[in-house]
CSV table of C-alpha atoms in Angstrom, one decimal:
chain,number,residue,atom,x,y,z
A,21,UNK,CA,98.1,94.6,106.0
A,22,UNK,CA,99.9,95.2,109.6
A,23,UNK,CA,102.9,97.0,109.0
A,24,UNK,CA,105.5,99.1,110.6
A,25,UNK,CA,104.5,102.0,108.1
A,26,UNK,CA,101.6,103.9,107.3
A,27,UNK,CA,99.9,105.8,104.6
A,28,UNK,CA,100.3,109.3,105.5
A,29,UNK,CA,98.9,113.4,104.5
A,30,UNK,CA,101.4,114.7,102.2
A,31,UNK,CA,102.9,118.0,103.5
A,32,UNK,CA,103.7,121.3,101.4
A,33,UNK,CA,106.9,121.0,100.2
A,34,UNK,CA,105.8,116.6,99.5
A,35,UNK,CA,103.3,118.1,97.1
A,36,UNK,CA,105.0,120.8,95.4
A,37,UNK,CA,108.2,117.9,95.1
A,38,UNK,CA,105.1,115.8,93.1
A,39,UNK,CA,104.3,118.5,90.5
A,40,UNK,CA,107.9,119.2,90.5
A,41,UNK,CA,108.4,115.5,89.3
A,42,UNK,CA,105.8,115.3,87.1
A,43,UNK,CA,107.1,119.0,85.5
A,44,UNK,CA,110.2,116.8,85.0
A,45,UNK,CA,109.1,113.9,83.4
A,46,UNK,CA,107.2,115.8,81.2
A,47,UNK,CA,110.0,118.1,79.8
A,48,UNK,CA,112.6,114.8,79.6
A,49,UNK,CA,110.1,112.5,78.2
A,50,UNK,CA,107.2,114.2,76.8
A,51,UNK,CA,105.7,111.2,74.9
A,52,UNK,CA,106.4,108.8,77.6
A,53,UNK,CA,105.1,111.0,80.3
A,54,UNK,CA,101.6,111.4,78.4
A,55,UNK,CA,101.4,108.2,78.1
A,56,UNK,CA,102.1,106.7,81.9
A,57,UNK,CA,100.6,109.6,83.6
A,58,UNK,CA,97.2,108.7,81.7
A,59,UNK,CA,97.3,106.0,84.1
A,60,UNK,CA,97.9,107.7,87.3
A,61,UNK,CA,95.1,109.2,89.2
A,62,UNK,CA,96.5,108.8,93.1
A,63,UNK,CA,99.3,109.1,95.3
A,64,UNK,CA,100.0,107.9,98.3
A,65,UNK,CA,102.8,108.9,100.7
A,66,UNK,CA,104.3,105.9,103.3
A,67,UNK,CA,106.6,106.8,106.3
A,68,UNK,CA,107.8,104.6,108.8
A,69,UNK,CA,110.5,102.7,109.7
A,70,UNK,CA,111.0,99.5,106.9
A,71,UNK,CA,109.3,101.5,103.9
A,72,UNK,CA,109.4,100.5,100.8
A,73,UNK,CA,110.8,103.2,98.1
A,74,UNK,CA,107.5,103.1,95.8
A,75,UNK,CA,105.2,100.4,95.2
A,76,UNK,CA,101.9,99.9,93.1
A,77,UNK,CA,99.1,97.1,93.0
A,78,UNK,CA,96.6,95.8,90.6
A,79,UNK,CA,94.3,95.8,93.1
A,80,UNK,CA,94.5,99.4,93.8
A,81,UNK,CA,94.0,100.7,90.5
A,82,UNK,CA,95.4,104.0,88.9
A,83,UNK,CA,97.5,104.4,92.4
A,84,UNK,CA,100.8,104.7,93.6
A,85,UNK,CA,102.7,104.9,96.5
A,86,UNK,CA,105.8,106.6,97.7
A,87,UNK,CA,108.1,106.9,101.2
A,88,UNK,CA,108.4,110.3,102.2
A,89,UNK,CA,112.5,109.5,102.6
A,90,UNK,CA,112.1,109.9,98.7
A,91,UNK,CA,109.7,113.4,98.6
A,92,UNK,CA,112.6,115.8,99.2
A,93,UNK,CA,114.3,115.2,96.3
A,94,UNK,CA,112.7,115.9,92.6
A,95,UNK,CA,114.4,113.5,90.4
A,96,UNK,CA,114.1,110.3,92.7
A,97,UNK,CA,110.2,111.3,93.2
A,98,UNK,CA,110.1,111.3,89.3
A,99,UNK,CA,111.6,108.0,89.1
A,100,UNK,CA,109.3,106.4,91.3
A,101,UNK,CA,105.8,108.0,89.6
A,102,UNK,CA,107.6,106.8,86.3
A,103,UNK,CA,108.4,103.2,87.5
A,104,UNK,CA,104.8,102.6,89.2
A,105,UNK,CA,102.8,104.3,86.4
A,106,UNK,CA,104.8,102.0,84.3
A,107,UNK,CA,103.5,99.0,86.0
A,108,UNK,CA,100.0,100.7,86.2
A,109,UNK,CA,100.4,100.6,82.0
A,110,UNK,CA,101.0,97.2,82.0
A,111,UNK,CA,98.3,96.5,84.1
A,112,UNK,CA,96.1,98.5,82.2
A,113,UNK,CA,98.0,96.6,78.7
A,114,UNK,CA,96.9,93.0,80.2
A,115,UNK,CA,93.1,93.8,80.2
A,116,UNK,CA,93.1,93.7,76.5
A,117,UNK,CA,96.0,91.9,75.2
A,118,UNK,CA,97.0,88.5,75.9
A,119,UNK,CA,100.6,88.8,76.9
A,120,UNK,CA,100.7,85.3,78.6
A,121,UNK,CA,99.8,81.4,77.3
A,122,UNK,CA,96.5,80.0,78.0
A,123,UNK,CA,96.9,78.8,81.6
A,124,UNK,CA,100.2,80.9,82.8
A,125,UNK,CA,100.8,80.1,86.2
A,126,UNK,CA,103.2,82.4,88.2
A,127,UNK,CA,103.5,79.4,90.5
A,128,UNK,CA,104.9,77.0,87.9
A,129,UNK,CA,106.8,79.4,85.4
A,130,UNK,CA,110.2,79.0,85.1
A,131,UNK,CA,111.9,81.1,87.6
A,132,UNK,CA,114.7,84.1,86.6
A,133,UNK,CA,117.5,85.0,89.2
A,134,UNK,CA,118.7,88.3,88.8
A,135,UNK,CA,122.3,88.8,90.0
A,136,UNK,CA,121.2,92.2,91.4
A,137,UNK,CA,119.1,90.6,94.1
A,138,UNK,CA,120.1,87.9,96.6
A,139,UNK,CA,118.3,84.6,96.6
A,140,UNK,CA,116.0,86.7,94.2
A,141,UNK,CA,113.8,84.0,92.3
A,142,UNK,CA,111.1,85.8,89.9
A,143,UNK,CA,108.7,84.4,87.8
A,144,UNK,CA,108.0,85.3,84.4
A,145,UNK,CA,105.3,87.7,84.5
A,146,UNK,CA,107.5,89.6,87.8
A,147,UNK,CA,110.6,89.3,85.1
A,148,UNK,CA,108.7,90.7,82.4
A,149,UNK,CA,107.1,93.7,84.2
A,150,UNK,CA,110.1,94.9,85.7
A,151,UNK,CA,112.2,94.4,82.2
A,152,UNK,CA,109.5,96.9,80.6
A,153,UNK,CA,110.2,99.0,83.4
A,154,UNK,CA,114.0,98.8,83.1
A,155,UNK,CA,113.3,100.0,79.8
A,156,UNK,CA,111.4,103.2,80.4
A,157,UNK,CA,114.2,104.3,83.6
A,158,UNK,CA,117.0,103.4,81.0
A,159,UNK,CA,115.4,106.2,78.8
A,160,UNK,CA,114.7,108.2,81.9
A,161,UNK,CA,118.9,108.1,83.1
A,162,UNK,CA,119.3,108.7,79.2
A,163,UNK,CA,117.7,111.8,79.1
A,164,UNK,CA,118.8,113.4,82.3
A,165,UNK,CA,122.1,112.3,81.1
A,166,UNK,CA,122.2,114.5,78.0
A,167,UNK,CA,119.6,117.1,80.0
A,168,UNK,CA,120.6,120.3,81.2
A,169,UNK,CA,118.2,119.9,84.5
A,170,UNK,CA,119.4,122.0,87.1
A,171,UNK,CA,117.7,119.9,89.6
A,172,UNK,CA,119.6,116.8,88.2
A,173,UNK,CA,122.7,118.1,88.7
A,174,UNK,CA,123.7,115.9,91.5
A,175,UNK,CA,122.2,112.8,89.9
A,176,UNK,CA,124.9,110.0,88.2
A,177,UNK,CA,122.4,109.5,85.1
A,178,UNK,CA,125.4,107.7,82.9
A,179,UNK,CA,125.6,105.0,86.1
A,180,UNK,CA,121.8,105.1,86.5
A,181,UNK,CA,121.6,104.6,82.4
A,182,UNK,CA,124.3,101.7,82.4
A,183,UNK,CA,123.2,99.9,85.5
A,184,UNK,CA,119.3,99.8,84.2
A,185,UNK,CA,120.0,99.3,80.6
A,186,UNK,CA,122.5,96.2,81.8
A,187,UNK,CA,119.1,95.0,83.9
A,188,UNK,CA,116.9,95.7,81.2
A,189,UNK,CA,118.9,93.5,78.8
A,190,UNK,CA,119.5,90.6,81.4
A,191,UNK,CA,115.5,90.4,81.8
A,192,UNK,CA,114.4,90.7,78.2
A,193,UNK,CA,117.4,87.9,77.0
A,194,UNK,CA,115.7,85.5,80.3
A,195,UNK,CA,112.2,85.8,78.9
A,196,UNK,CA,112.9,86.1,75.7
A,197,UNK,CA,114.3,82.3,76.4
A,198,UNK,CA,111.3,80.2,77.3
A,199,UNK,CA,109.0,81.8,74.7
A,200,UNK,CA,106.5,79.0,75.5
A,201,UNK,CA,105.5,81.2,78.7
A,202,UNK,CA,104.4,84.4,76.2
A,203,UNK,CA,101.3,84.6,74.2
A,204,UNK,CA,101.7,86.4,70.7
A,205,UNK,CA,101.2,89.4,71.4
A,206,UNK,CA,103.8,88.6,74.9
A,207,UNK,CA,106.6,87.2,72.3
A,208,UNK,CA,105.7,90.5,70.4
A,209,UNK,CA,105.8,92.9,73.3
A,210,UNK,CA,109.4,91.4,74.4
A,211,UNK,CA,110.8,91.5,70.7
A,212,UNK,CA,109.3,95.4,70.8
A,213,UNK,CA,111.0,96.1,74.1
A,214,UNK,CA,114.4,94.5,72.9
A,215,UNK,CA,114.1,97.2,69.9
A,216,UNK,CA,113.4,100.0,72.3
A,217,UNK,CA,116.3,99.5,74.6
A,218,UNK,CA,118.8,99.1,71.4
A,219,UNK,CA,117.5,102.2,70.0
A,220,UNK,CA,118.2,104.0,73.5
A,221,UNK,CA,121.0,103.1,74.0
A,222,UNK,CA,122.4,104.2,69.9
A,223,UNK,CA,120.6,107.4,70.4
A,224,UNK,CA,122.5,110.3,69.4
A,225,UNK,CA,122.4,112.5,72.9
A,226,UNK,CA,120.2,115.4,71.5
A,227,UNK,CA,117.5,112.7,70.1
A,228,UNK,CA,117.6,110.2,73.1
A,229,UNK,CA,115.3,111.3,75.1
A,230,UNK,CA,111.9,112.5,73.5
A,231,UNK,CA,111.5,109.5,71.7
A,232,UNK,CA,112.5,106.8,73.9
A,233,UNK,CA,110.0,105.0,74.1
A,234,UNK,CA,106.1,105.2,74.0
């Protein structure tokens, strides 16, 4: 739609900060990285005054979209090709599974406030998808934190770890407490996640990051 940004050519050094992400990922997460990337195929660069950090869409499949404020900088690029290829997953995970009841209504769910956002009011779905991605950057902050990346170096992973890992857990404990929203396999996914972030965060440093999560 009309906006004050717009979807822009990515220069050199934007492109060689992209492979220099993805080189990241993939040595900090190896099975995670396999298994997100699988679902990345395009990416787009925004720049312009009011744009967002990254952002993906179901109805732009197998894309993401990143300002160019965060393409100078390696490790913030990887976190935002790892948070939007997460939600890409889970996009991709809703096609065949039935995380939510017969009828789910975003408009009618019972709404979640996190305290990180003002006046935020999500519904269960939102909550959900951002808890899985929670997840996967608490693994992420995990890694780096026990990493020896020199590019990293300037990076507060044990504040990154703590503050998503503190979001993670507020979001799975909200959806985890109107069950009645979740299908089966959804009740099943949220008990998985729950599992995930526990073993994360009891990971002895060496063994934290490659097997994080899948």
């Amino acid at each position: 739609p009309p906006s004050r940004y717009d979807l822009v050519r990515a220069e050199g050094g934007e492109v060689e900060t992209i492979h220099g992400a993805v080189g990241l990922l993939e040595r900090l997460l190896p099975h995670v990285a396999a298994s997100v990337l699988a679902h990345l195929s395009f990416i787009g660069v925004v720049d312009g005054p009011g744009a967002f950090e990254s952002a993906s869409d179901r109805k732009v499949p197998r894309a993401v979209f990143i300002s160019r404020a965060a393409l100078t900088d390696v490790p913030r690029t990887a976190e935002a090709i790892l948070h939007e290829c997460v939600h890409q997953k889970l996009y991709d995970i809703q096609l065949l599974h039935p995380i939510y009841r017969p009828g789910y209504d975003a408009a009618t769910s019972p709404v979640i406030r996190p305290p990180w956002h003002d006046d935020a009011a999500w519904s269960f779905d939102r909550s959900l998808a951002a808890a899985h991605v929670y997840v996967h950057l608490t693994a992420f902050y995990a890694a780096l934190q026990y990493g020896a990346e020199p590019e990293a170096r300037h990076v507060d992973a044990a504040g990154g770890r703590r503050r998503t890992a503190e979001r993670a857990a507020f979001l799975l404990d909200a959806v985890a407490g109107v069950p009645g929203e979740a299908a089966p396999a959804g009740r099943r996914f949220i008990a998985w996640l729950t599992e995930r972030l526990a073993a994360i965060e009891s990971a002895e440093p060496a063994a934290a990051a490659p097997a994080a999560t899948r």
